Coordinates of C-alpha atoms and ligand atoms in Angstrom, one line a residue:
M1 CA 59.3 104.4 70.2
I2 CA 56.9 107.4 69.7
S3 CA 54.3 106.4 67.0
D4 CA 52.1 109.5 65.3
R5 CA 49.8 106.7 64.1
P6 CA 49.0 104.9 67.2
D7 CA 46.2 102.5 67.9
V8 CA 45.5 103.9 71.2
L9 CA 45.8 107.7 72.2
I10 CA 46.3 108.2 76.0
V11 CA 45.8 111.3 77.5
G12 CA 48.1 111.7 80.5
A13 CA 51.1 110.2 81.9
G14 CA 49.8 109.8 85.7
F15 CA 49.8 106.2 87.3
A16 CA 47.0 105.5 85.2
G17 CA 48.2 106.5 81.8
M18 CA 52.1 104.8 82.7
Y19 CA 50.0 101.4 83.4
A20 CA 47.9 102.0 80.0
I21 CA 51.0 102.3 78.2
H22 CA 52.5 98.9 79.5
R23 CA 49.3 97.2 79.2
F24 CA 48.5 98.1 75.9
R25 CA 51.8 97.5 74.4
N26 CA 52.0 94.1 75.7
Q27 CA 48.5 93.3 74.0
G28 CA 50.4 94.5 70.6
L29 CA 49.0 97.5 70.6
N30 CA 50.7 100.7 69.4
V31 CA 50.4 103.5 71.8
L32 CA 51.0 107.0 72.2
A33 CA 50.4 109.1 75.6
L34 CA 50.4 112.8 75.6
E35 CA 51.2 114.5 79.0
A36 CA 51.3 118.4 79.9
G37 CA 53.9 117.9 82.5
S38 CA 57.8 117.4 82.0
D39 CA 57.7 114.0 83.1
V40 CA 55.5 111.2 84.6
G41 CA 53.5 111.0 88.1
G42 CA 50.6 113.1 87.5
T43 CA 49.3 113.9 90.7
W44 CA 52.6 113.0 92.6
Y45 CA 54.2 115.3 89.7
W46 CA 52.1 118.4 90.3
N47 CA 51.5 118.2 94.0
R48 CA 55.0 118.8 95.4
Y49 CA 54.0 121.3 98.3
P50 CA 55.9 120.8 101.6
G51 CA 54.0 118.0 103.8
A52 CA 52.1 116.4 100.3
R53 CA 51.6 113.0 101.5
C54 CA 48.9 109.9 100.5
D55 CA 46.7 109.0 102.6
V56 CA 46.8 105.2 101.7
P57 CA 49.5 103.0 103.1
S58 CA 52.5 102.8 100.9
L59 CA 52.4 98.8 100.5
E60 CA 48.7 99.2 99.4
Y61 CA 49.3 102.2 97.1
S62 CA 51.3 100.4 94.6
F63 CA 51.1 98.5 91.4
G64 CA 50.0 94.9 91.7
F65 CA 51.0 94.1 88.0
S66 CA 54.4 93.1 88.2
K67 CA 55.6 90.9 91.0
E68 CA 59.0 91.6 90.3
L69 CA 58.6 95.3 90.9
E70 CA 56.8 94.2 94.3
Q71 CA 59.5 92.2 95.6
Q72 CA 62.3 94.7 94.6
W73 CA 60.7 98.1 95.6
G74 CA 61.4 99.6 99.2
W75 CA 59.1 102.2 100.7
P76 CA 60.8 104.3 103.5
E77 CA 57.6 105.0 105.3
V78 CA 54.3 103.6 106.3
F79 CA 52.4 106.4 104.5
S80 CA 54.3 107.7 101.8
A81 CA 55.3 111.4 101.2
Q82 CA 55.4 112.9 97.9
P83 CA 59.2 112.8 96.7
D84 CA 59.0 108.8 97.6
I85 CA 56.0 108.4 95.5
L86 CA 57.4 110.2 92.5
R87 CA 60.6 108.0 92.7
Y88 CA 58.4 105.1 92.5
A89 CA 56.8 106.5 89.6
N90 CA 60.1 107.5 87.8
H91 CA 61.4 104.0 88.8
V92 CA 58.2 102.4 86.9
A93 CA 58.9 104.5 84.1
D94 CA 62.1 103.2 83.7
R95 CA 61.9 99.6 84.7
F96 CA 59.0 99.5 81.9
D97 CA 60.8 101.6 79.4
L98 CA 57.6 103.9 79.2
R99 CA 59.1 107.1 78.4
G100 CA 59.5 106.2 74.9
N101 CA 55.9 106.1 74.4
I102 CA 55.3 109.3 76.1
R103 CA 55.4 112.8 74.5
F104 CA 55.7 115.5 77.6
N105 CA 55.1 119.0 77.7
T106 CA 52.2 118.6 75.4
R107 CA 49.0 119.5 77.0
V108 CA 45.9 118.4 74.9
N109 CA 43.7 121.1 73.8
A110 CA 41.1 119.4 72.1
V111 CA 39.7 115.8 71.4
D112 CA 37.6 115.2 68.5
Y113 CA 36.0 112.7 66.7
L114 CA 36.1 112.1 63.1
E115 CA 33.0 110.2 62.2
Q116 CA 33.8 109.0 58.6
Q117 CA 37.1 107.5 59.5
N118 CA 36.2 106.5 63.0
L119 CA 39.0 108.1 64.4
W120 CA 39.9 110.3 67.6
R121 CA 41.7 113.5 66.9
A122 CA 43.7 115.3 69.5
T123 CA 45.0 118.4 69.2
T124 CA 47.9 119.7 71.1
E125 CA 48.8 123.0 72.6
H126 CA 51.4 123.3 69.9
G127 CA 48.9 122.7 67.3
E128 CA 49.8 119.4 66.5
Q129 CA 47.1 116.9 65.6
I130 CA 47.2 112.9 66.1
E131 CA 44.7 110.5 65.4
A132 CA 44.1 107.1 66.6
R133 CA 41.4 104.4 66.7
F134 CA 41.0 104.6 70.4
C135 CA 41.2 107.3 72.8
V136 CA 42.1 106.7 76.7
M137 CA 41.4 109.5 78.7
A138 CA 43.9 109.0 81.7
T139 CA 43.5 112.6 83.0
G140 CA 43.3 112.2 87.0
C141 CA 40.5 113.0 89.2
L142 CA 42.2 115.6 90.8
S143 CA 44.3 117.4 87.9
V144 CA 42.6 120.9 87.5
P145 CA 43.5 123.2 90.4
N146 CA 40.8 125.4 91.5
T147 CA 41.9 129.2 92.0
P148 CA 38.9 131.2 93.2
K149 CA 38.3 134.3 91.4
L150 CA 39.2 136.9 94.0
P151 CA 38.5 140.6 93.4
G152 CA 41.9 142.2 92.2
A153 CA 43.9 138.8 92.3
E154 CA 45.8 139.9 89.5
S155 CA 47.2 143.0 91.3
F156 CA 49.4 141.2 94.1
T157 CA 52.8 142.1 93.5
G158 CA 54.6 139.1 95.6
R159 CA 54.9 135.5 94.6
V160 CA 51.7 133.2 93.8
L161 CA 51.7 129.5 94.5
H162 CA 48.9 127.0 94.5
T163 CA 49.6 123.6 96.2
G164 CA 48.5 121.5 93.1
L165 CA 51.0 123.4 91.2
W166 CA 54.0 123.7 93.3
P167 CA 57.4 124.6 91.3
K168 CA 59.9 122.2 90.8
E169 CA 62.7 124.1 92.5
K170 CA 63.0 124.6 95.8
V171 CA 60.8 127.4 97.1
D172 CA 62.6 129.3 99.9
L173 CA 60.4 131.0 102.1
A174 CA 62.6 131.8 105.0
G175 CA 62.1 135.3 106.6
K176 CA 59.0 135.6 104.4
R177 CA 55.5 136.5 105.0
V178 CA 53.1 134.2 103.7
G179 CA 49.5 133.6 103.6
V180 CA 47.7 130.6 102.7
I181 CA 44.1 130.4 101.7
G182 CA 42.3 126.9 102.2
T183 CA 42.3 124.1 104.7
G184 CA 41.5 120.9 102.7
S185 CA 44.0 118.1 102.9
S186 CA 46.5 120.3 100.8
G187 CA 46.3 123.0 103.4
V188 CA 46.2 121.0 106.3
Q189 CA 49.3 119.1 105.5
A190 CA 51.3 122.0 104.2
I191 CA 50.5 124.5 106.9
P192 CA 52.9 122.7 109.6
E193 CA 55.5 122.7 107.1
L194 CA 55.0 126.2 105.9
A195 CA 54.9 127.6 109.6
K196 CA 58.3 125.9 110.1
Q197 CA 59.5 127.8 107.1
A198 CA 58.2 131.0 107.1
H199 CA 58.9 134.6 109.1
H200 CA 54.8 134.4 109.6
L201 CA 52.1 132.3 108.2
T202 CA 48.6 133.7 108.3
V203 CA 46.0 130.7 107.5
F204 CA 42.6 132.2 105.5
Q205 CA 40.1 129.2 106.8
R206 CA 36.5 129.0 105.3
T207 CA 35.1 125.9 106.7
P208 CA 37.1 124.3 109.6
V209 CA 38.3 120.2 108.8
Y210 CA 37.9 117.4 111.1
T211 CA 41.7 116.1 110.9
V212 CA 43.5 113.2 112.5
P213 CA 47.0 112.6 113.3
A214 CA 48.6 110.4 110.4
N215 CA 50.6 107.3 111.4
R216 CA 54.2 108.6 110.9
K217 CA 56.0 105.5 111.3
A218 CA 59.2 104.5 109.1
M219 CA 59.1 101.3 107.3
R220 CA 60.4 98.4 109.1
D221 CA 62.2 95.9 107.3
A222 CA 60.3 93.0 108.8
V223 CA 56.7 94.5 107.6
Q224 CA 58.0 95.1 104.0
Q225 CA 59.4 91.4 103.7
E226 CA 56.0 90.3 105.2
F227 CA 53.9 92.3 102.4
R228 CA 56.4 90.8 99.9
D229 CA 56.0 87.4 101.0
R230 CA 52.1 87.9 101.2
Y231 CA 51.6 89.9 98.2
H232 CA 49.9 87.2 96.4
D233 CA 47.0 87.1 98.6
I234 CA 47.2 90.8 99.4
R235 CA 46.1 91.8 96.2
K236 CA 43.3 89.2 96.6
M237 CA 42.1 90.8 99.6
Q238 CA 42.2 94.3 97.8
Q239 CA 39.8 92.9 95.0
Q240 CA 37.5 92.2 97.9
N241 CA 37.6 95.5 100.1
P242 CA 35.1 98.3 99.3
G243 CA 38.1 100.7 99.4
G244 CA 40.4 98.7 97.5
V245 CA 42.9 98.4 100.8
S246 CA 43.5 94.6 102.0
G247 CA 44.1 96.1 105.2
F248 CA 46.3 93.1 105.9
Q249 CA 48.2 93.7 109.3
P250 CA 51.8 92.2 109.3
L251 CA 52.6 90.1 112.2
A252 CA 55.7 92.1 112.6
S253 CA 53.7 95.5 113.1
V254 CA 52.5 93.9 116.4
N255 CA 54.4 95.5 119.2
R256 CA 52.7 93.7 121.9
P257 CA 49.9 91.0 122.3
A258 CA 46.3 92.3 122.7
T259 CA 46.1 91.1 126.3
D260 CA 49.0 93.2 127.4
P261 CA 47.6 94.9 130.6
A262 CA 49.4 98.1 129.7
A263 CA 47.7 98.1 126.4
P264 CA 45.0 101.1 126.3
P265 CA 41.2 99.6 126.2
L266 CA 39.9 99.4 122.5
A267 CA 36.9 101.4 122.0
P268 CA 33.6 100.0 121.8
A269 CA 32.0 99.8 118.3
A270 CA 29.2 102.3 119.2
I271 CA 30.0 106.1 120.4
L272 CA 26.2 106.1 121.7
E273 CA 27.2 103.5 124.5
L274 CA 29.7 106.1 126.1
T275 CA 28.7 109.2 128.2
P276 CA 30.1 112.7 127.0
D277 CA 33.1 112.5 129.8
Q278 CA 34.2 108.8 128.6
R279 CA 34.5 110.0 124.9
R280 CA 36.3 112.6 126.0
Q281 CA 38.6 110.2 127.7
V282 CA 38.8 108.1 124.9
V283 CA 40.0 111.2 122.7
A284 CA 42.4 111.9 125.6
E285 CA 44.0 108.4 125.5
R286 CA 44.1 107.4 122.0
G287 CA 43.8 110.6 120.2
L288 CA 41.2 112.2 117.8
G289 CA 41.7 109.1 115.4
A290 CA 39.9 107.0 118.0
L291 CA 36.9 108.7 117.3
L292 CA 36.9 107.5 113.5
T293 CA 36.5 103.8 114.6
F294 CA 33.2 103.9 116.1
R295 CA 31.1 102.5 113.2
D296 CA 27.7 104.1 114.3
A297 CA 29.3 107.7 113.9
Y298 CA 29.0 106.9 110.1
T299 CA 25.4 105.5 110.1
N300 CA 23.6 107.4 112.7
L301 CA 23.1 111.3 112.7
E302 CA 22.5 111.3 116.7
A303 CA 26.0 109.1 117.1
N304 CA 27.5 111.5 114.2
E305 CA 26.9 114.4 116.3
A306 CA 28.2 112.6 119.2
A307 CA 31.5 112.0 117.8
N308 CA 31.5 115.7 116.1
E309 CA 31.2 117.1 119.6
A310 CA 34.1 114.8 121.0
F311 CA 36.1 116.0 118.1
R312 CA 35.7 119.7 119.0
D313 CA 36.5 119.1 122.8
G314 CA 39.5 117.5 121.5
V315 CA 40.7 120.4 119.3
R316 CA 39.9 122.6 122.6
S317 CA 42.1 120.8 124.5
I318 CA 45.2 121.0 121.9
V319 CA 44.8 124.7 121.0
D320 CA 45.8 127.1 123.7
N321 CA 43.9 130.1 122.4
P322 CA 40.1 129.4 123.0
D323 CA 39.0 131.7 120.4
T324 CA 41.5 130.2 117.9
A325 CA 40.2 126.6 118.8
E326 CA 36.7 127.7 118.6
R327 CA 37.5 128.8 115.2
L328 CA 39.1 125.6 114.4
C329 CA 36.1 123.3 115.2
P330 CA 34.0 122.4 112.6
T331 CA 30.0 122.8 113.1
T332 CA 28.3 123.0 110.0
Y333 CA 29.0 119.0 108.8
G334 CA 29.7 115.9 110.5
L335 CA 32.8 113.5 110.1
G336 CA 32.1 111.6 107.2
C337 CA 30.7 114.1 104.8
K338 CA 34.2 114.7 103.4
R339 CA 37.4 112.7 102.7
Q340 CA 38.9 112.1 105.9
V341 CA 41.9 114.4 106.3
L342 CA 45.2 113.2 107.9
D343 CA 47.8 115.8 109.5
R344 CA 51.0 116.0 111.2
D345 CA 50.9 118.8 114.1
Y346 CA 48.3 120.6 112.2
Y347 CA 46.3 121.8 115.6
V348 CA 49.6 122.7 117.5
T349 CA 50.7 124.8 114.6
F350 CA 48.4 127.1 115.8
N351 CA 49.7 127.3 119.1
R352 CA 52.9 129.3 117.6
D353 CA 53.2 133.1 117.9
D354 CA 54.0 133.0 114.1
V355 CA 50.9 131.8 113.0
T356 CA 47.7 133.6 112.5
L357 CA 44.2 132.3 111.6
V358 CA 41.7 134.4 110.0
D359 CA 38.1 132.9 109.9
V360 CA 36.8 134.0 106.0
T361 CA 33.3 133.5 106.9
E362 CA 33.4 135.8 109.9
T363 CA 35.4 138.6 108.2
P364 CA 35.4 137.6 104.2
I365 CA 38.2 138.3 101.8
E366 CA 37.1 141.3 100.1
S367 CA 40.1 141.9 97.8
I368 CA 43.4 140.8 96.7
T369 CA 45.4 144.0 97.1
E370 CA 49.3 144.7 95.6
N371 CA 50.5 143.8 98.9
G372 CA 48.2 141.0 100.4
I373 CA 44.7 140.5 101.3
C374 CA 42.2 142.4 102.3
T375 CA 39.4 140.9 104.6
S376 CA 36.0 143.1 106.0
A377 CA 38.0 143.6 109.0
Q378 CA 41.7 144.6 108.1
S379 CA 44.5 144.2 105.5
Y380 CA 47.6 141.7 105.6
D381 CA 50.6 142.0 104.2
F382 CA 52.5 139.0 102.5
D383 CA 55.6 138.3 100.4
V384 CA 53.7 135.0 99.0
L385 CA 50.3 133.9 98.7
I386 CA 49.5 130.4 98.3
Y387 CA 46.2 128.9 97.2
A388 CA 45.4 125.5 99.0
T389 CA 41.9 125.9 97.4
G390 CA 41.7 122.4 95.9
F391 CA 40.4 120.9 92.6
D392 CA 37.6 121.1 90.0
A393 CA 37.5 117.4 90.5
M394 CA 36.5 114.3 88.5
T395 CA 34.7 116.1 86.1
G396 CA 37.4 119.1 85.5
A397 CA 40.0 117.8 83.3
L398 CA 37.5 116.1 80.9
L399 CA 35.5 119.1 80.2
R400 CA 39.0 120.8 79.8
A401 CA 40.0 118.8 77.3
N402 CA 37.1 119.9 75.1
I403 CA 35.9 116.7 73.9
T404 CA 33.5 116.4 71.1
G405 CA 32.0 113.0 69.7
R406 CA 29.4 111.9 67.5
E407 CA 27.3 114.5 65.5
G408 CA 29.3 117.3 66.9
Q409 CA 28.0 116.6 70.5
R410 CA 30.2 118.4 73.0
L411 CA 31.1 116.4 76.2
A412 CA 30.5 119.8 78.0
D413 CA 26.8 120.0 76.7
K414 CA 26.0 116.3 77.6
W415 CA 27.5 117.1 81.0
R416 CA 25.7 120.2 81.6
H417 CA 23.6 119.0 84.6
G418 CA 26.4 116.5 85.7
P419 CA 28.3 113.9 84.5
V420 CA 26.6 110.9 82.7
A421 CA 28.7 108.0 82.0
Y422 CA 28.3 104.4 81.8
L423 CA 30.4 102.7 84.6
G424 CA 32.5 105.6 84.9
L425 CA 34.3 104.0 81.7
Q426 CA 32.6 105.5 78.7
M427 CA 29.8 107.7 77.5
S428 CA 27.2 107.4 75.1
G429 CA 28.0 109.3 71.6
F430 CA 31.6 109.1 72.0
P431 CA 32.7 105.7 70.3
N432 CA 36.0 104.3 71.2
L433 CA 36.7 106.8 73.8
F434 CA 37.4 105.6 77.4
T435 CA 37.8 107.1 80.9
V436 CA 40.2 105.7 83.4
T437 CA 38.6 106.4 86.9
G438 CA 35.7 108.4 85.4
P439 CA 32.6 109.5 87.3
G440 CA 30.5 107.1 88.4
S441 CA 33.1 104.5 89.1
P442 CA 34.9 103.7 92.5
S443 CA 37.8 106.0 91.6
V444 CA 38.6 108.5 94.8
L445 CA 36.5 106.4 97.2
C446 CA 39.1 103.5 96.4
N447 CA 42.7 102.8 96.6
M448 CA 43.5 104.7 93.0
L449 CA 46.2 102.1 92.2
V450 CA 43.6 99.2 92.4
A451 CA 41.0 101.1 90.7
I452 CA 43.3 102.4 87.9
E453 CA 44.5 98.6 87.3
Q454 CA 41.0 97.4 86.9
H455 CA 40.0 100.2 84.6
V456 CA 43.0 99.7 82.2
N457 CA 42.4 95.8 82.1
W458 CA 38.9 96.1 81.2
I459 CA 39.7 98.6 78.7
G460 CA 42.4 96.8 77.1
D461 CA 40.3 93.6 77.4
C462 CA 37.7 95.5 75.7
I463 CA 39.9 96.6 72.8
D464 CA 41.1 92.9 72.3
Y465 CA 37.4 91.8 72.2
L466 CA 36.6 94.4 69.6
R467 CA 39.6 93.6 67.3
E468 CA 39.2 89.7 67.6
N469 CA 35.4 90.0 66.6
N470 CA 36.1 92.8 63.9
L471 CA 34.1 95.4 65.6
A472 CA 35.1 98.9 64.6
R473 CA 33.5 100.8 67.8
I474 CA 31.8 100.5 71.0
E475 CA 29.8 103.0 73.0
P476 CA 26.9 102.5 75.7
L477 CA 23.5 102.6 75.0
P478 CA 21.8 105.9 76.3
E479 CA 19.4 103.6 78.7
A480 CA 22.2 101.8 80.1
E481 CA 23.8 104.7 80.9
N482 CA 21.1 106.6 82.4
D483 CA 20.2 103.3 84.4
W484 CA 23.8 103.5 86.0
V485 CA 23.6 107.2 86.8
A486 CA 20.3 106.5 88.4
H487 CA 22.1 104.0 90.4
V488 CA 25.0 105.7 91.5
N489 CA 22.7 108.3 93.1
E490 CA 20.7 105.9 94.8
V491 CA 23.5 104.2 96.6
A492 CA 24.8 107.6 97.4
K493 CA 21.6 108.5 98.9
G494 CA 21.2 108.7 102.7
T495 CA 25.1 108.2 103.4
M496 CA 26.9 110.8 105.3
Y497 CA 28.4 112.1 102.0
T498 CA 25.0 113.7 101.0
T499 CA 23.7 114.8 104.6
P500 CA 22.1 118.3 104.4
G501 CA 24.7 120.8 104.7
C502 CA 27.4 118.6 103.4
N503 CA 29.6 120.3 100.9
S504 CA 32.2 118.4 99.2
W505 CA 34.2 118.2 96.1
Y506 CA 32.7 114.7 95.8
L507 CA 29.4 116.6 95.1
G508 CA 31.2 119.2 92.8
A509 CA 30.0 121.8 95.7
N510 CA 33.7 123.7 95.9
I511 CA 33.2 124.9 92.4
P512 CA 30.7 127.7 92.1
G513 CA 28.0 126.7 89.3
K514 CA 29.0 123.1 89.2
P515 CA 26.0 120.9 89.1
R516 CA 25.4 119.3 92.6
I517 CA 25.5 115.4 92.0
F518 CA 27.7 112.9 93.9
M519 CA 30.4 111.9 91.6
P520 CA 32.0 108.6 92.7
Y521 CA 30.5 105.3 93.2
V522 CA 30.0 104.6 96.7
G523 CA 28.9 101.2 96.4
G524 CA 32.2 99.6 96.9
Y525 CA 34.8 98.5 94.7
P526 CA 34.0 94.4 94.9
R527 CA 30.5 95.0 93.8
Y528 CA 31.6 97.6 91.2
R529 CA 34.2 95.3 89.9
E530 CA 31.4 92.3 89.9
R531 CA 29.0 94.7 87.8
C532 CA 31.9 95.4 85.2
E533 CA 32.7 91.6 84.8
Q534 CA 28.9 90.5 84.8
I535 CA 28.5 93.0 81.9
V536 CA 31.3 91.4 80.0
A537 CA 30.1 87.7 80.5
N538 CA 26.8 89.0 79.2
G539 CA 28.5 90.3 75.9
Y540 CA 29.2 93.8 76.8
E541 CA 25.5 94.2 78.1
G542 CA 24.6 97.9 77.9
F543 CA 27.0 98.8 74.9
R544 CA 26.7 98.7 71.2
F545 CA 29.0 97.9 68.8
R546 CA 29.3 98.7 65.0
Ligands
LIG601 P1 39.6 120.8 99.1 O1 39.5 119.6 99.9 O2 38.8 121.2 98.2 O3 39.9 122.2 99.9 C1 40.1 123.2 99.6 C2 39.9 124.3 100.6 O4 39.9 125.4 100.1 C3 38.9 124.1 101.8 O5 39.2 124.6 102.5 C4 38.3 125.7 101.0 O6 37.0 125.9 101.8 C5 39.0 126.1 100.6 N1 38.5 127.4 99.5 C6 38.2 127.0 98.2 N2 37.9 128.3 97.8 C7 37.6 129.4 98.6 C8 37.6 130.7 98.6 N3 37.1 131.2 97.4 N4 38.0 131.6 99.8 C9 38.4 130.6 100.9 N5 38.6 129.4 100.9 C10 38.7 128.5 99.6 O7 41.0 120.8 98.1 P2 42.5 119.8 98.6 O8 43.5 120.3 97.8 O9 42.8 120.3 100.3 O10 42.5 118.5 98.9 C11 41.6 117.8 97.7 C12 41.9 116.3 97.8 O11 43.0 116.1 97.3 C13 41.8 115.6 99.3 O12 40.4 115.3 99.6 C14 42.9 114.4 98.9 O13 42.0 113.3 98.3 C15 43.8 115.0 97.7 P3 35.5 125.0 102.0 O14 35.8 123.7 102.6 O15 35.0 125.1 100.4 O16 34.8 126.2 102.4

C-alpha cells in the first residue's frame, strides 16, 4: 500500500530501490519509493537501445536474497540482453509485490532536510511533498544521460535519440540515414545493430575504444542447474572477490579436458615474456580478448603498451580499409584505463559499405544543422541522430535531486570540488540520508547487485540500530568522511585508472567542468565490506548520533 507518511522514502526503483523496498518492509518499516520512469528496472528500463547487454554473467548479476528466486528464475544467455534483465526486474517486482510501494512517473526535483522536525521532504515534479524520517537515494550510478551541448543542436529537424533514454516503442530505422555520436560501451553495443537496420550509418568517434568480443553463448540447462545447486557457495565466493563476481566455473561448461592436444595453448601470465610476433599470434589464435589475460598489462606501463600495440595490430587485421583501421586504433591511453567494453561484431561492422567512420578529432563537429552534422570537412545529412554520449556518472543523479541538508547546506556546494562522502553511504551535514552505491564505494567496480544488497542491508541494519537505541539521527563526522575520501584517492593512485592521459567517466572526465576525482573505491569489495562491518562492530565508528 502506498503511504504518504512513510518511515523511509526511497528515491528510485531500479534494482537498488526494489531491494530496499523488500528489505525495509520486512523490517516492519513503512516504505514509499518515488520513481521517474513508468515501471521498475532503472538502468535496464531506460537503456533499451538495440544491442544493450550486461557485462557481468547473468547467473552472477542476480539477487542473492531469495533462495526461491535463485532456484526458479532461468536465464536464456550466459551474458544477458537488456530485455531479459528487464523481464527479471519485472518478475522480482511481481513476485515480492513491490509495485504497491512505488509511485511511478514521479521525478523528485528537491530533497530538503527539515531540521526542527528531523524529517526529509521530497518535492516531486508535480509539486507534491512527501516527508519521512529516513531518505535513501537509490538513484543509480549511470542514470543521468549526458548530451553534449553542440552548437545548433535544437535546429535538427529529424528524430533525436539518446541510448540512455531509448523509447519503449520499436524504433524503425529501415531506409533511414542514421548518425551516431559516441563509441563507449553503449555506442559499441548499438553500432552493429544500428548498421543492420539503417540504410546508412555514420559513426562520429572522438576516442577509439579497446573492445573485445563478448561471450555470446546460450545458457545450457546443466550450467544453470549447477549454479542453482551451488548458489550457497557462489554467493560466499562473491563476497570474497574484489569485483563481487564468484568466477565459479561450472563443470558442465568445460567442453574438453585441459589436456586435450587440440586445445589452444593458454597465454602466459606476462606479455613481456613474448616477442611482438608471438603476441600477434596469440591474438590471431585466441582473439583480442586474450590480451586481457596478461596480468602485467594492468600493472606495468611497458607491458601495457605491449598489449595496446598487439591490440592495434589485431584491429588492423580485422578492418579492411587501412585508414578506417588506423582511426579505430586507440593510441592516447591504454587498456585498463576505462571500463572494459565488450562487443558483438564491432570491428567487422566497419567493413560494411553502408557504414562510415568519422574521426571528430581530425574533423571536429562544428555544428548540428537542420539536416544533420557539419564537421570542419563536410556536412552529413540524417533522418535520425543518436547520442551514445554516456552519463554524468556517480554524482549526476544525486546532484540533480537538489539535496539540501542541515543549516541549508546544499550538496552541490559541498561537492563543488568533487564528491565527499563516508563509505559512499552518507554525507556529513545530511543526517538520516543514505546513498546506495554512492561515490567512494566499490559500486561500478563491483557486480552491482552484490554492491546493492550489501549497501541496503547495511542501511537497514543501521535504521534498526537507531530505532532500538532510541536515536533520532545519524551522520558521519567530517574527519571520518575526509579520511575516507583520502583513502579512496590513495588506493586509486598508481592504478591504470589514473595514468596520465586516461580520461574516463570514473574520473568525471567526460563532463566538461566536472572535478577530476576518481570516484569509485578501487580497494576491492571484500576490503570495503569488511571495513563497513568493522565500523558497525566498533559502535558505528566515524558516525555521530543525536
Ligand atoms: P561512455 O563510456 O562515457 O562513452 C560516451 C562516448 O561518447 C565516448 O565515446 C565519448 O568520447 C563520446 N562523446 C561524449 N561527448 C562527446 C562529444 N561532445 N563529441 C563526440 N563524442 C563525444 O558512455 P557509455 O554510455 O557508452 O557507457 C557508460 C557505461 O555504461 C559503460 O562504461 C558501462 O558501464 C555501461 P570520449 O571517449 O569522451 O572522447
